[in-house]
Coordinates of C-alpha atoms in Angstrom, one line a residue:
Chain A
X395 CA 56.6 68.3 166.3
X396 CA 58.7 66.1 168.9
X397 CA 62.1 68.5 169.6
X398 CA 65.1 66.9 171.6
X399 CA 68.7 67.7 171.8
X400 CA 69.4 64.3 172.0
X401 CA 70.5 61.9 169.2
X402 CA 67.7 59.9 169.3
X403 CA 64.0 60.5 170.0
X404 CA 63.8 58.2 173.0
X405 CA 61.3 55.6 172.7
X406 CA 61.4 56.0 168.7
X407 CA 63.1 55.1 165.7
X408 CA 64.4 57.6 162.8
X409 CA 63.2 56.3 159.8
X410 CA 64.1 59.5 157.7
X411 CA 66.6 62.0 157.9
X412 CA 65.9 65.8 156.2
X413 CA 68.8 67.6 157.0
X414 CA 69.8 70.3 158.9
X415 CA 67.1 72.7 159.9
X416 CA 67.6 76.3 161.7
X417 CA 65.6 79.4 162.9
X418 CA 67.0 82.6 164.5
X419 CA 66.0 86.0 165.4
X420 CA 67.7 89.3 166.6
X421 CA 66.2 91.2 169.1
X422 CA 66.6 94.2 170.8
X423 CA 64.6 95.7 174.1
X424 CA 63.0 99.1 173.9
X425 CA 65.4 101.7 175.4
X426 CA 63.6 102.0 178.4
X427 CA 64.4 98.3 179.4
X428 CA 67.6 99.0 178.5
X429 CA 68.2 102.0 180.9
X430 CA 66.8 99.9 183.1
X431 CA 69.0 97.0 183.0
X432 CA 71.9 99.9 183.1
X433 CA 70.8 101.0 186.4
X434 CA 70.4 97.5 187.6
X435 CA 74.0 96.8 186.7
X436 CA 75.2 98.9 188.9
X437 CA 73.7 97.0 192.0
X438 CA 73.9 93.8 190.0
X439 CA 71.9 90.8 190.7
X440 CA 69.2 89.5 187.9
X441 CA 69.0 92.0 184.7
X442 CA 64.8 90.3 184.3
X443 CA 64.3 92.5 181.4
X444 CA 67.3 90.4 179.1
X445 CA 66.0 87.5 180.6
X446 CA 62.6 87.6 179.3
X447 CA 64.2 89.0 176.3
X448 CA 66.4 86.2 175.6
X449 CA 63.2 83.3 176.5
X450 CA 61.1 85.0 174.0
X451 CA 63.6 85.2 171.4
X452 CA 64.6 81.3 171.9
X453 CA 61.2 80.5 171.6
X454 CA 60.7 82.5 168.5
X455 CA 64.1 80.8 167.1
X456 CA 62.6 77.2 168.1
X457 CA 59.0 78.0 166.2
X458 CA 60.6 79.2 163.5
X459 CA 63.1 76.0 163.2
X460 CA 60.2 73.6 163.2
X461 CA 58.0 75.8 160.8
X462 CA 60.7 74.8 158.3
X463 CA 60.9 71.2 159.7
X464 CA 57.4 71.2 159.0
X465 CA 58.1 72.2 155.1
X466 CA 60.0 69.6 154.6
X467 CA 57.6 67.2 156.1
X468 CA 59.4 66.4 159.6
X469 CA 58.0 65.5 162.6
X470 CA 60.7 65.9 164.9
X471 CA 63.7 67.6 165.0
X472 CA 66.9 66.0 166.9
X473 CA 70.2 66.9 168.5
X474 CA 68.6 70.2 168.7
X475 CA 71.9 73.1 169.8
X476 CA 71.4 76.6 170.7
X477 CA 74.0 79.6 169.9
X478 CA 74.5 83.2 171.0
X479 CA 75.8 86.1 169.9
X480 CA 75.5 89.8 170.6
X481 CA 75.6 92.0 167.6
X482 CA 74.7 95.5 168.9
X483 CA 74.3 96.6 172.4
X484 CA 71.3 95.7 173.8
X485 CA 70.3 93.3 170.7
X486 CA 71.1 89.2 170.7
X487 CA 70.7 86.8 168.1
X488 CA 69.9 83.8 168.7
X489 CA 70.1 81.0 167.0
X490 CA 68.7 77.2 167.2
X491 CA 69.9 74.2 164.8
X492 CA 69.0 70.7 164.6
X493 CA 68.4 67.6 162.5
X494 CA 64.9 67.3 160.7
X495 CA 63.8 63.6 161.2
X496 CA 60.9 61.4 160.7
X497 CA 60.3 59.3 163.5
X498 CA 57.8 56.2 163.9
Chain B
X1439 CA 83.7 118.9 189.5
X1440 CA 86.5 116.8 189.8
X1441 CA 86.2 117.3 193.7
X1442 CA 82.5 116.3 193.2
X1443 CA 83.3 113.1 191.4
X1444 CA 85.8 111.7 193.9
X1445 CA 83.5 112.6 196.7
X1446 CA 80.4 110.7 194.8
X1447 CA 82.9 107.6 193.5
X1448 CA 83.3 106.2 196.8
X1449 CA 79.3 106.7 197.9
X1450 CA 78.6 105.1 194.5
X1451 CA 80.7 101.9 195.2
X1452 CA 80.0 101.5 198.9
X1453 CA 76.0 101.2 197.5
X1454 CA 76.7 99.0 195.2
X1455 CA 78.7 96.7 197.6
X1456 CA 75.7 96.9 199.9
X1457 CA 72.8 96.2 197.7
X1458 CA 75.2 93.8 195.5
X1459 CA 75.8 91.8 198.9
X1460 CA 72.2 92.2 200.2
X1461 CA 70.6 90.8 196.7
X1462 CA 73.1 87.8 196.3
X1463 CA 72.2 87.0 199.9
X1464 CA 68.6 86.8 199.0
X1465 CA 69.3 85.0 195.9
X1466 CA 70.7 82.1 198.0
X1467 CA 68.1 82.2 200.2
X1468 CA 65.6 81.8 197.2
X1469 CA 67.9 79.2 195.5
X1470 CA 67.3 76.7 198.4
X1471 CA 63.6 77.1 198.5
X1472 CA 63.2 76.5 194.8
X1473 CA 65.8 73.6 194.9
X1474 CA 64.0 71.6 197.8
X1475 CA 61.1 72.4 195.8
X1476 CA 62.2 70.9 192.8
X1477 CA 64.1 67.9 193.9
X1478 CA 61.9 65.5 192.1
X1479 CA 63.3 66.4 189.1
X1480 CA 65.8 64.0 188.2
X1481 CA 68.4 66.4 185.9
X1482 CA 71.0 64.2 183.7
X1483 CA 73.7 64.4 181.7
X1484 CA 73.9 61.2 179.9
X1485 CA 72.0 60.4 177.0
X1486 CA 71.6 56.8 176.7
X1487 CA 69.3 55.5 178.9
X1488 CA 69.1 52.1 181.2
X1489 CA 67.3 49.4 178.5
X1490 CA 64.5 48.9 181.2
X1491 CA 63.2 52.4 180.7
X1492 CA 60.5 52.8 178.4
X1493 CA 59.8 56.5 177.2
X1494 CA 56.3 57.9 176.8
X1495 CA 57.4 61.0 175.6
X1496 CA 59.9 63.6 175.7
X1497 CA 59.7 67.4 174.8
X1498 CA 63.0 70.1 174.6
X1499 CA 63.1 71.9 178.2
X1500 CA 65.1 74.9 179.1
X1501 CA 65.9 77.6 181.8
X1502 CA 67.9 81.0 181.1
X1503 CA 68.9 83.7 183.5
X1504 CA 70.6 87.0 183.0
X1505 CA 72.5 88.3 185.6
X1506 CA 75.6 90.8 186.6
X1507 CA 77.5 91.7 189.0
X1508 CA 77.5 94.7 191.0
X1509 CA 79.6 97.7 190.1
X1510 CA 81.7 97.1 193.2
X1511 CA 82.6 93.5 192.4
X1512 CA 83.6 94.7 189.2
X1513 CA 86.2 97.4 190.1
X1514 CA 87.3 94.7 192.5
X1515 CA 87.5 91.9 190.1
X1516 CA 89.4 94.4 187.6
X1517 CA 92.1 95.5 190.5
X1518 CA 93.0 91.6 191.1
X1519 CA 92.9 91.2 186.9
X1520 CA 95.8 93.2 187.3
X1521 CA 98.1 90.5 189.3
X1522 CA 96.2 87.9 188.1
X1523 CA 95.1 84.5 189.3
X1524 CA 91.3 83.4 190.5
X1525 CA 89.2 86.1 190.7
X1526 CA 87.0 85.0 193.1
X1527 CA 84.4 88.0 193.1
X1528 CA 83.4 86.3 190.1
X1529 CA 82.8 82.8 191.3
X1530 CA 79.7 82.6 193.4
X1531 CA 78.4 84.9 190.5
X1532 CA 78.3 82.6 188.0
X1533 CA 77.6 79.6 190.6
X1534 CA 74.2 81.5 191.6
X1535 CA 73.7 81.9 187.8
X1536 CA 74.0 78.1 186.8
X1537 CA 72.0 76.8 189.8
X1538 CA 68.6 79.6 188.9
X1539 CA 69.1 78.7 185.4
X1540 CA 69.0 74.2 186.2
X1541 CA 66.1 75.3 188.7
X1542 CA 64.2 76.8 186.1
X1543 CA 64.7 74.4 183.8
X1544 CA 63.4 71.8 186.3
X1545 CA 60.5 74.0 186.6
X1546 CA 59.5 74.0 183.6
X1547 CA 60.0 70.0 182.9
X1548 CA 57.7 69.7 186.1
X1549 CA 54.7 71.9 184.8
X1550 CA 54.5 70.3 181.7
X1551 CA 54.4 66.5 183.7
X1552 CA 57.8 65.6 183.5
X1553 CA 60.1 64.3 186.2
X1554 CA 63.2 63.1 184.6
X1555 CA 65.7 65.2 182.0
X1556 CA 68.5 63.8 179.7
X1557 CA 71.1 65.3 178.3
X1558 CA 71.9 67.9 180.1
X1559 CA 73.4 71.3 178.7
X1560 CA 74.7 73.9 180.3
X1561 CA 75.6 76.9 178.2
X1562 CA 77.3 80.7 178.9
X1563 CA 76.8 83.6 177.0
X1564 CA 78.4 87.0 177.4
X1565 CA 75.7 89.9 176.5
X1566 CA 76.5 93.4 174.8
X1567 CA 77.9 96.3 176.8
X1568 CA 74.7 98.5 177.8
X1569 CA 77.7 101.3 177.1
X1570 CA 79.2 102.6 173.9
X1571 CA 82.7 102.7 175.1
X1572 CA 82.3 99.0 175.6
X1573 CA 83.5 99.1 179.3
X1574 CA 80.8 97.5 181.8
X1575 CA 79.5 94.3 180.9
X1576 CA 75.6 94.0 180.3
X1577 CA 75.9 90.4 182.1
X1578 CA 76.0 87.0 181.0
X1579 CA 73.7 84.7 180.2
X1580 CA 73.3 81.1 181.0
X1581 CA 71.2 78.9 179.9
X1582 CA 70.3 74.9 180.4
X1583 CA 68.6 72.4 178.4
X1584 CA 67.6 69.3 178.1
X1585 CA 65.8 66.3 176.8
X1586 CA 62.5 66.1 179.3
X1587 CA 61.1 62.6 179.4
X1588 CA 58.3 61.2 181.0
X1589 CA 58.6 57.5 181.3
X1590 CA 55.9 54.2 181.1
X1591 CA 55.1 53.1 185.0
X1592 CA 57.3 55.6 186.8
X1593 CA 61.1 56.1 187.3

């Protein structure tokens, strides 16, 4: 699976289009992260524990995106965009979208 | 108690100015190492490319970094929110944030055997309060991605 977020795979040509594919996932840190990142807000600098967080749950967003590109008989997915949103405190959904394409 | 608290207020925000100041210094300092470091990593924002480069492949390549600012800063930033204007406690913040996240990003282009990235994205997103009473802001997050391409004969 060839993902890009641009509209083109470079160096290819589309020669199907599949429609718009997505994957996304909430997460949430166990509490003692969370305490954590509390106390490390007070000092400030780089809350690691979200940042991990956030990776992991991109990644998991992207595999699942191209799980269902892979249904459909894709093999690539373009102009790939990311979203975020916080629901709760401490928990962040994220949420990947692109265009399922066949490319040659 | 109330004594107690405005004896301990001031204690709590001269530590955070100190260890705020001391960890954004030695952000910086880390920021230029992993820059020079990464220089060969030619980071773009276009996405059509010259017609004399011929792509090998390409792969989706980001960076993210979570980061906030110290409590100090904050009770700073929310004094001069008061008369308005640019609140510049806030600035470098999100500079240093940007620049960790492009460096990653790069990073992670050049361990998988890339050198050059396209279209360029650079995105910001507030978190959740780690409080109830939604005061005190959990951080934000920034993230940047791109197109990583590796191209026939060099760049």
């Amino acid at each position: 699976m060839i993902i890009s977020n641009t509209q083109e795979i470079p160096g290819k040509t589309i020669v199907e289009f599949f429609g718009v594919v997505s994957g996304s996932t909430v997460r949430a840190k166990h509490i003692g992260k969370d305490i954590m990142a509390g106390l490390k807000n007070v000092v400030g600098g780089e809350l690691k524990g979200y940042t991990e967080l956030l990776s992991e749950a991109r990644g998991e967003a992207i595999r699942r995106m191209s799980y269902q590109a892979e249904e459909m008989g894709a093999n690539a997915i373009v102009n790939v965009r990311f979203a975020t949103s916080s629901v709760a405190q401490g928990a962040a959904e994220l949420f990947a979208y692109g265009t399922a394409v066949r490319v040659e | 108690m109330d004594l107690l608290s405005l004896a301990i207020t001031p204690v709590i925000l001269f530590g955070a100015w100190l260890s705020g100041t001391l960890i954004e210094r030695r952000h910086l300092k880390s920021l230029r190492l992993l820059e020079s470091g990464s220089r060969g990593v030619l980071a773009v924002t276009i996405e059509d490319l010259p017609p004399d480069w011929h792509v090998e492949s390409c792969d989706l390549v980001m960076g993210n970094v979570v980061i906030s600012q110290d409590y100090f800063k904050r009770v700073a930033a929310s004094i001069k929110g008061i008369f308005g204007g640019n609140i510049r406690v806030f600035e470098p913040l999100l500079e240093r944030a940007r620049r960790e996240a492009l460096v990653r990003m790069k990073a992670m282009a050049h361990a998988r055997g890339y050198d050059t990235i396209i279209n360029v994205r650079i995105e910001t997103a507030t978190l959740a309060s780690t409080r109830g009473d939604g005061k005190g802001t959990a951080g934000v997050e920034i993230i940047a991605y791109g197109t990583a391409i590796s191209l026939a004969g060099g760049r």
